[in-house]
Amino acid sequence: MIKTNDSPKSIPNIPRIILTGAGDRGMIYARQSLETPQRFQIVGIVEPVRERRDFAGELFQVPQSRRFSSVEEAAAVPKFADAVFNCTMDRLHAATSLPFLEKGYHMLLEKPIATNSVDSEQILRCARENRRIVMVCHVLRYSPFYQTIKQLILDKEIGDIIDIQMAERVSYFHESVSYVRGKYGDPEICGSGMLLSKCSHDLDIMAWLMNGIRPKQVFSTGSLFQFRPEHAPAGAKERCLPDCPHLEDCIYSCKRLYVDHPQRWANRVWNDCGLLGGTDAQKLASLADESNQYGRCVYHTGMKVVDHQSVLVQFENGSTGTLSMTAGAAAAERSIHIVGTLGEICGAFSGEQITVSRIAPQAKDGCTTRTIDVSALQKGDAHGNGDKRIIEDFLALLNGNPPSICCTSIEDSMMGHEIAYEAERSRQRNKDNPKEGV
């Protein structure tokens, strides 16, 4: 491991990290250094927004000389850390990864690897040429729910996989914040469609559970169904505030969702608006401002990505996998049902239980069934404690220790991305109405 001594707060022999992108995901990973400073240190900040850069710099006690507004600035100085947490926007991953990899830094890279196959291959090639570790942040692999399923498959509990059925239901609350009103509703801003930005976790898990068996064919279809002008309530305005007649009764009213009854995703709204500690009056005034994207009517945003999509995959050994993504659900959920030659595994992520059924002719019902409860292990974060576990695995690699079965090396993660890229190409070929624009 590389050791340097150019930081005033240096502690010898622990990994030193440059945080690149001090947004929501980056800060979740970096804050772990404050909880357990003996594990790793944040010694550099790369963030174009000055307020975020200064906030992170002060929080992690990073000197001004190690705070940078761009990757180019950080890569231009002599190497002063072991690795980088790259948590920049999806479409910037190639541009922000290559300079650091060429400089000799290892990398924890936020998913997806990139928004297209060309950029992904470029990052993979650069990592290989420079012999650098690149771990992709597929944190759901690290949740006890999916880790337990993976171990059951490795142990041949249900024999060989015949079919994997997966579903992701995106809550109406999350959907309105991130994909309808947010930056992920426009591929020109985020760089990809909804399948890659939201479901790269799910397609990664499907590929991971197949244990290296490659996809052979991918088919996909989907469209923008709900969030269209013709589905708006009669008389709805293009903005909720100040005077839409449905302000108090529409389930997607920005006032109801982000002020009256705020849930988890409201924090993203107010973080983006700089009003995390603001009063209700300040928040309402902000939502009424035409420059605030979160005040738009969900049916009049000009959303350019799908709100539902299905994917069918055939693997080289003849097994199949399906993923159905539906946005605007009453509650967020991920579910999975795997049929094997000796039995089945099924469960729902939020239920935190896994049911294993094995074929047993001697049993009363023709099978034996047991339930595995992982609830006690999934406390800690929204990804079933995966955000912490992936950092532990990355640090293990940096320290020369063997990784867990969940290790998300870039080579391993590429397979799920290949499915996502081909699925979007298939959807584009198969969409019924080319005038929809999604």
XYZ file of C-alpha atoms in Angstrom:
438
model
C 0.000 0.000 0.000
C 1.171 3.504 -0.836
C 2.183 5.620 2.141
C 2.563 9.375 2.018
C 3.019 12.013 4.671
C 1.890 15.273 3.109
C -1.306 15.773 5.111
C -1.295 17.430 8.550
C -3.769 14.884 9.933
C -2.061 11.796 8.525
C -2.379 8.542 10.454
C 0.134 5.967 9.193
C -0.871 2.668 7.590
C -4.532 3.326 6.900
C -6.013 3.934 3.425
C -6.188 7.591 2.399
C -9.086 8.559 0.157
C -9.933 11.459 -2.156
C -13.671 12.150 -2.180
C -14.718 13.114 -5.708
C -18.273 14.383 -5.770
C -19.510 15.603 -2.385
C -23.181 14.952 -3.069
C -25.577 12.550 -1.373
C -23.864 9.226 -2.180
C -20.327 10.512 -1.769
C -21.017 11.905 1.669
C -22.687 8.660 2.792
C -19.468 6.746 2.070
C -17.097 9.438 3.287
C -18.848 10.035 6.616
C -17.926 6.517 7.664
C -14.394 7.803 8.151
C -15.700 9.977 10.991
C -17.378 7.033 12.702
C -14.265 4.841 12.540
C -11.233 7.021 11.732
C -8.881 4.083 12.245
C -10.279 2.445 9.073
C -9.652 5.193 6.490
C -9.246 8.943 6.076
C -10.570 11.505 3.645
C -7.504 13.521 2.654
C -8.737 15.298 -0.473
C -11.955 16.782 -1.881
C -12.904 17.257 -5.535
C -16.185 19.127 -5.927
C -17.093 21.862 -8.449
C -19.742 23.462 -6.185
C -17.842 25.681 -3.787
C -20.343 25.431 -0.915
C -20.238 21.640 -0.978
C -16.455 21.625 -1.356
C -15.978 23.887 1.642
C -18.506 22.013 3.760
C -16.843 18.654 3.073
C -13.393 20.147 3.510
C -14.226 21.477 6.944
C -16.081 18.320 7.982
C -13.158 16.046 7.121
C -10.472 18.573 8.089
C -8.966 18.628 4.616
C -6.513 21.523 4.096
C -7.239 24.092 1.391
C -4.329 22.786 -0.693
C -6.159 19.453 -1.025
C -9.539 20.894 -2.042
C -10.038 20.942 -5.823
C -12.766 22.163 -8.144
C -11.992 19.590 -10.855
C -10.449 16.182 -11.398
C -7.870 17.760 -13.686
C -6.620 19.949 -10.827
C -6.391 16.991 -8.436
C -4.644 14.740 -10.958
C -2.111 17.469 -11.794
C -0.499 17.403 -8.331
C 1.798 14.607 -7.102
C -0.086 11.519 -5.920
C -1.043 11.958 -2.269
C -3.599 9.215 -1.524
C -4.276 5.541 -2.105
C -7.696 5.634 -3.681
C -10.655 7.707 -4.849
C -14.350 7.546 -4.084
C -15.774 8.606 -7.463
C -19.345 9.736 -6.826
C -19.802 12.135 -9.716
C -22.834 12.202 -12.039
C -23.249 9.069 -14.153
C -22.435 10.698 -17.497
C -19.156 12.062 -16.088
C -17.732 8.746 -14.892
C -15.315 8.178 -17.760
C -14.000 11.752 -17.715
C -13.528 11.689 -13.935
C -12.163 8.134 -13.653
C -9.482 7.992 -16.334
C -7.188 10.763 -14.987
C -7.148 9.213 -11.515
C -6.558 5.667 -12.791
C -3.723 6.870 -15.008
C -2.232 8.657 -11.996
C -2.171 5.360 -10.085
C -5.186 5.654 -7.784
C -7.480 2.740 -6.981
C -11.181 3.563 -7.156
C -14.566 2.968 -5.604
C -16.892 3.975 -8.447
C -20.561 4.819 -7.912
C -22.913 2.802 -10.092
C -23.427 2.663 -12.997
C -19.912 2.268 -14.367
C -20.884 4.599 -17.213
C -23.937 5.505 -19.243
C -22.825 3.662 -22.378
C -20.751 0.648 -23.379
C -17.968 2.707 -24.991
C -17.215 4.630 -21.782
C -17.506 1.477 -19.664
C -14.997 -0.383 -21.840
C -12.671 2.606 -21.717
C -12.695 2.615 -17.891
C -12.186 -1.165 -17.802
C -9.260 -0.990 -20.225
C -7.616 1.869 -18.324
C -7.948 0.001 -15.019
C -6.308 -3.090 -16.522
C -3.505 -1.169 -18.208
C -2.654 0.645 -14.985
C -3.290 -2.424 -12.809
C -5.701 -0.520 -10.595
C -8.606 -1.809 -8.509
C -12.009 -0.464 -9.546
C -14.907 -1.571 -7.353
C -18.408 -0.594 -8.458
C -20.939 0.538 -5.829
C -23.543 -2.162 -6.275
C -24.318 -1.904 -2.594
C -27.383 -4.165 -2.696
C -25.093 -7.161 -3.180
C -23.799 -6.425 0.311
C -27.188 -6.503 2.006
C -27.700 -9.685 4.062
C -30.847 -10.355 1.989
C -29.030 -10.761 -1.334
C -25.805 -12.078 0.196
C -27.775 -14.926 1.788
C -29.446 -15.748 -1.542
C -26.049 -15.788 -3.248
C -24.662 -18.211 -0.661
C -27.680 -20.505 -1.027
C -27.073 -20.659 -4.771
C -23.347 -21.299 -4.316
C -24.262 -24.114 -1.914
C -26.547 -25.629 -4.596
C -29.563 -25.475 -2.268
C -31.926 -25.403 -5.259
C -29.645 -27.051 -7.823
C -29.041 -25.243 -11.101
C -30.948 -22.045 -11.850
C -33.698 -22.388 -14.455
C -35.278 -18.951 -14.147
C -34.893 -15.749 -12.109
C -37.919 -13.467 -11.792
C -37.251 -10.003 -10.359
C -39.423 -6.932 -9.859
C -38.707 -3.412 -8.690
C -41.562 -1.135 -7.739
C -40.469 2.495 -7.413
C -42.587 4.420 -4.916
C -44.617 7.391 -6.144
C -42.653 9.533 -3.717
C -39.209 8.543 -5.004
C -40.450 8.647 -8.573
C -41.702 12.231 -8.286
C -38.469 13.506 -6.736
C -35.798 11.791 -8.805
C -37.306 10.803 -12.134
C -40.262 13.066 -12.897
C -39.183 16.380 -11.396
C -35.529 15.527 -10.851
C -32.448 15.346 -13.042
C -32.908 11.645 -13.791
C -36.005 12.387 -15.874
C -33.909 13.753 -18.736
C -31.198 11.616 -20.421
C -29.520 14.790 -21.660
C -28.793 15.693 -18.027
C -28.203 12.315 -16.369
C -26.857 10.557 -19.462
C -29.069 7.464 -19.477
C -32.578 6.095 -19.353
C -34.363 5.038 -16.188
C -33.463 1.344 -16.457
C -29.743 1.982 -16.052
C -30.004 4.756 -13.472
C -32.538 2.935 -11.274
C -32.250 -0.777 -12.025
C -28.526 -1.303 -12.581
C -28.590 -2.789 -9.052
C -31.192 -5.346 -10.074
C -29.617 -6.380 -13.362
C -26.261 -6.628 -11.599
C -27.760 -8.976 -9.014
C -29.313 -11.116 -11.745
C -25.968 -11.466 -13.519
C -24.134 -12.021 -10.211
C -26.459 -14.847 -9.197
C -25.794 -16.542 -12.541
C -22.164 -17.067 -11.436
C -20.423 -15.929 -14.597
C -22.790 -17.429 -17.173
C -23.070 -14.758 -19.834
C -26.292 -13.349 -21.335
C -27.016 -14.539 -24.869
C -30.147 -12.577 -25.817
C -31.896 -9.555 -24.303
C -35.378 -8.271 -25.120
C -37.056 -5.242 -23.556
C -40.150 -3.114 -23.873
C -41.523 -0.148 -21.922
C -42.876 3.379 -22.236
C -43.889 6.566 -20.494
C -47.439 5.705 -19.449
C -48.563 7.809 -16.492
C -46.729 11.131 -16.384
C -48.131 12.670 -19.553
C -50.164 15.898 -20.054
C -53.345 14.044 -20.999
C -53.376 12.331 -17.595
C -53.335 15.574 -15.591
C -56.455 16.380 -13.547
C -58.870 18.737 -15.302
C -57.737 22.330 -14.993
C -54.291 21.458 -13.601
C -51.675 24.181 -13.954
C -48.117 23.582 -15.135
C -46.907 24.358 -11.603
C -48.480 23.338 -8.307
C -47.951 26.748 -6.721
C -49.292 29.293 -6.372
C -52.758 28.485 -7.663
C -53.287 24.998 -9.093
C -56.858 23.968 -8.128
C -55.585 20.508 -7.155
C -52.899 21.747 -4.760
C -54.555 20.161 -1.712
C -55.922 16.943 -3.249
C -53.450 15.744 -5.924
C -51.252 12.928 -4.594
C -48.312 14.467 -6.465
C -48.817 18.017 -5.165
C -45.365 19.342 -4.285
C -46.850 21.053 -1.221
C -48.306 17.797 0.078
C -45.246 15.670 -0.732
C -42.392 17.934 0.303
C -43.886 20.231 2.973
C -47.100 18.863 4.519
C -46.141 15.179 4.574
C -42.403 14.957 3.872
C -40.869 11.503 3.702
C -37.349 10.233 3.068
C -36.880 11.670 -0.409
C -37.937 15.199 0.579
C -34.434 15.672 1.976
C -33.064 15.489 -1.565
C -35.416 18.279 -2.638
C -34.387 20.595 0.170
C -30.720 19.715 -0.099
C -30.780 20.681 -3.788
C -32.641 23.906 -2.924
C -30.314 24.775 -0.023
C -33.251 24.706 2.397
C -32.625 21.636 4.570
C -33.118 23.793 7.670
C -35.621 26.161 6.118
C -39.074 27.052 7.393
C -42.277 25.876 5.705
C -42.868 29.415 4.448
C -39.420 29.515 2.833
C -39.972 26.118 1.238
C -43.356 27.060 -0.190
C -41.904 30.268 -1.590
C -39.126 28.288 -3.211
C -41.560 25.806 -4.794
C -43.565 28.732 -6.196
C -40.458 30.128 -7.898
C -40.451 29.179 -11.597
C -36.766 28.268 -11.405
C -37.460 25.462 -8.909
C -37.894 22.228 -10.849
C -39.572 20.504 -7.906
C -42.582 22.827 -8.110
C -43.614 21.586 -11.560
C -46.766 19.549 -12.154
C -45.676 15.926 -12.655
C -47.851 15.702 -15.766
C -46.249 18.736 -17.404
C -42.510 18.256 -16.860
C -41.703 16.946 -20.335
C -40.284 13.787 -18.748
C -38.107 11.927 -21.264
C -37.614 8.522 -19.645
C -39.975 5.582 -19.201
C -42.050 4.979 -16.079
C -42.293 1.212 -16.601
C -40.109 -1.304 -18.411
C -39.703 -5.074 -18.628
C -36.585 -7.046 -19.550
C -36.210 -10.679 -20.633
C -32.754 -12.274 -20.676
C -31.668 -15.654 -21.997
C -28.293 -16.857 -20.743
C -25.819 -19.005 -22.635
C -26.747 -22.158 -20.695
C -30.444 -21.751 -21.615
C -31.676 -20.332 -18.300
C -33.717 -17.139 -18.295
C -34.196 -14.016 -16.205
C -36.869 -11.324 -16.138
C -36.985 -7.897 -14.531
C -40.082 -5.727 -14.328
C -39.673 -2.116 -13.207
C -42.807 -0.103 -12.418
C -42.739 3.463 -11.129
C -45.454 5.221 -9.158
C -46.146 2.314 -6.805
C -47.742 2.890 -3.403
C -44.655 1.515 -1.653
C -41.086 0.784 -2.717
C -40.236 -2.894 -3.040
C -37.824 -5.307 -4.652
C -38.870 -8.940 -4.963
C -37.206 -12.052 -6.340
C -38.240 -15.626 -7.159
C -35.651 -18.131 -8.364
C -36.646 -21.549 -9.692
C -33.952 -24.211 -9.741
C -33.773 -27.890 -10.614
C -34.086 -28.875 -6.930
C -36.280 -26.120 -5.512
C -37.041 -22.429 -5.231
C -35.892 -19.290 -3.402
C -38.147 -16.277 -3.027
C -38.487 -13.149 -0.938
C -39.075 -9.406 -0.784
C -36.278 -7.061 0.235
C -38.342 -4.953 2.633
C -39.844 -8.092 4.195
C -36.305 -9.167 5.178
C -37.203 -12.855 4.925
C -36.181 -15.512 2.417
C -38.211 -18.648 1.767
C -36.375 -21.760 0.558
C -38.510 -24.602 -0.830
C -36.901 -27.907 -1.812
C -38.441 -30.710 -3.838
C -39.175 -33.606 -1.433
C -41.460 -36.429 -2.683
C -41.589 -37.908 0.822
C -42.974 -34.718 2.378
C -46.705 -34.173 2.888
C -46.901 -31.293 0.403
C -44.210 -32.655 -1.907
C -41.657 -30.129 -0.712
C -39.951 -28.868 2.400
C -39.953 -25.170 3.244
C -37.907 -23.051 5.593
C -37.714 -19.316 6.201
C -34.511 -17.354 6.813
C -34.957 -14.071 8.696
C -32.246 -11.468 7.957
C -33.952 -8.503 9.648
C -31.491 -8.344 12.541
C -28.593 -7.966 10.083
C -30.098 -5.295 7.828
C -30.161 -2.345 10.206
C -28.031 0.655 9.361
C -29.004 2.177 6.014
C -31.561 2.084 3.212
C -29.566 -0.587 1.362
C -29.789 -3.153 4.155
C -26.453 -2.050 5.640
C -24.859 -2.439 2.207
C -23.371 1.069 2.250
C -21.131 0.118 5.172
C -20.332 -3.404 4.013
C -19.109 -2.303 0.589
C -16.660 0.115 2.200
C -15.326 -2.725 4.356
C -14.777 -4.860 1.246
C -13.053 -2.042 -0.621
C -10.735 -1.370 2.316
C -9.953 -5.094 2.538
C -8.804 -5.029 -1.089
C -6.672 -1.938 -0.518
C -5.018 -3.678 2.430
C -4.286 -6.807 0.383
C -6.930 -8.967 2.073
C -9.319 -11.316 0.258
C -12.717 -9.790 -0.594
C -16.131 -11.229 0.268
C -18.365 -13.178 -2.122
C -20.099 -9.847 -2.834
C -17.019 -8.171 -4.328
C -18.096 -5.885 -7.162
C -14.979 -5.807 -9.337
C -15.418 -3.872 -12.552
C -14.992 -7.050 -14.629
C -17.761 -8.760 -12.681
C -20.045 -5.733 -12.789
C -19.725 -5.329 -16.543
C -22.104 -8.216 -17.231
C -25.104 -6.535 -15.609
C -24.270 -3.338 -17.457
C -24.153 -5.210 -20.777
C -27.698 -6.428 -20.094
C -28.836 -2.869 -19.303
C -27.255 -1.397 -22.441
C -28.739 -4.072 -24.703
C -32.137 -3.809 -22.984
C -32.334 -0.096 -23.753
C -31.305 -0.711 -27.377
C -34.027 -3.368 -27.595
C -36.645 -1.057 -26.088
C -35.768 1.663 -28.571
C -36.221 -0.822 -31.426
C -39.546 -2.070 -30.093
C -41.327 1.083 -28.892
C -44.714 1.551 -30.498
C -44.795 5.332 -30.816
C -41.514 6.963 -31.919
C -43.048 10.394 -31.286
C -43.048 9.739 -27.533
C -39.357 10.575 -27.355
C -38.614 7.956 -24.699
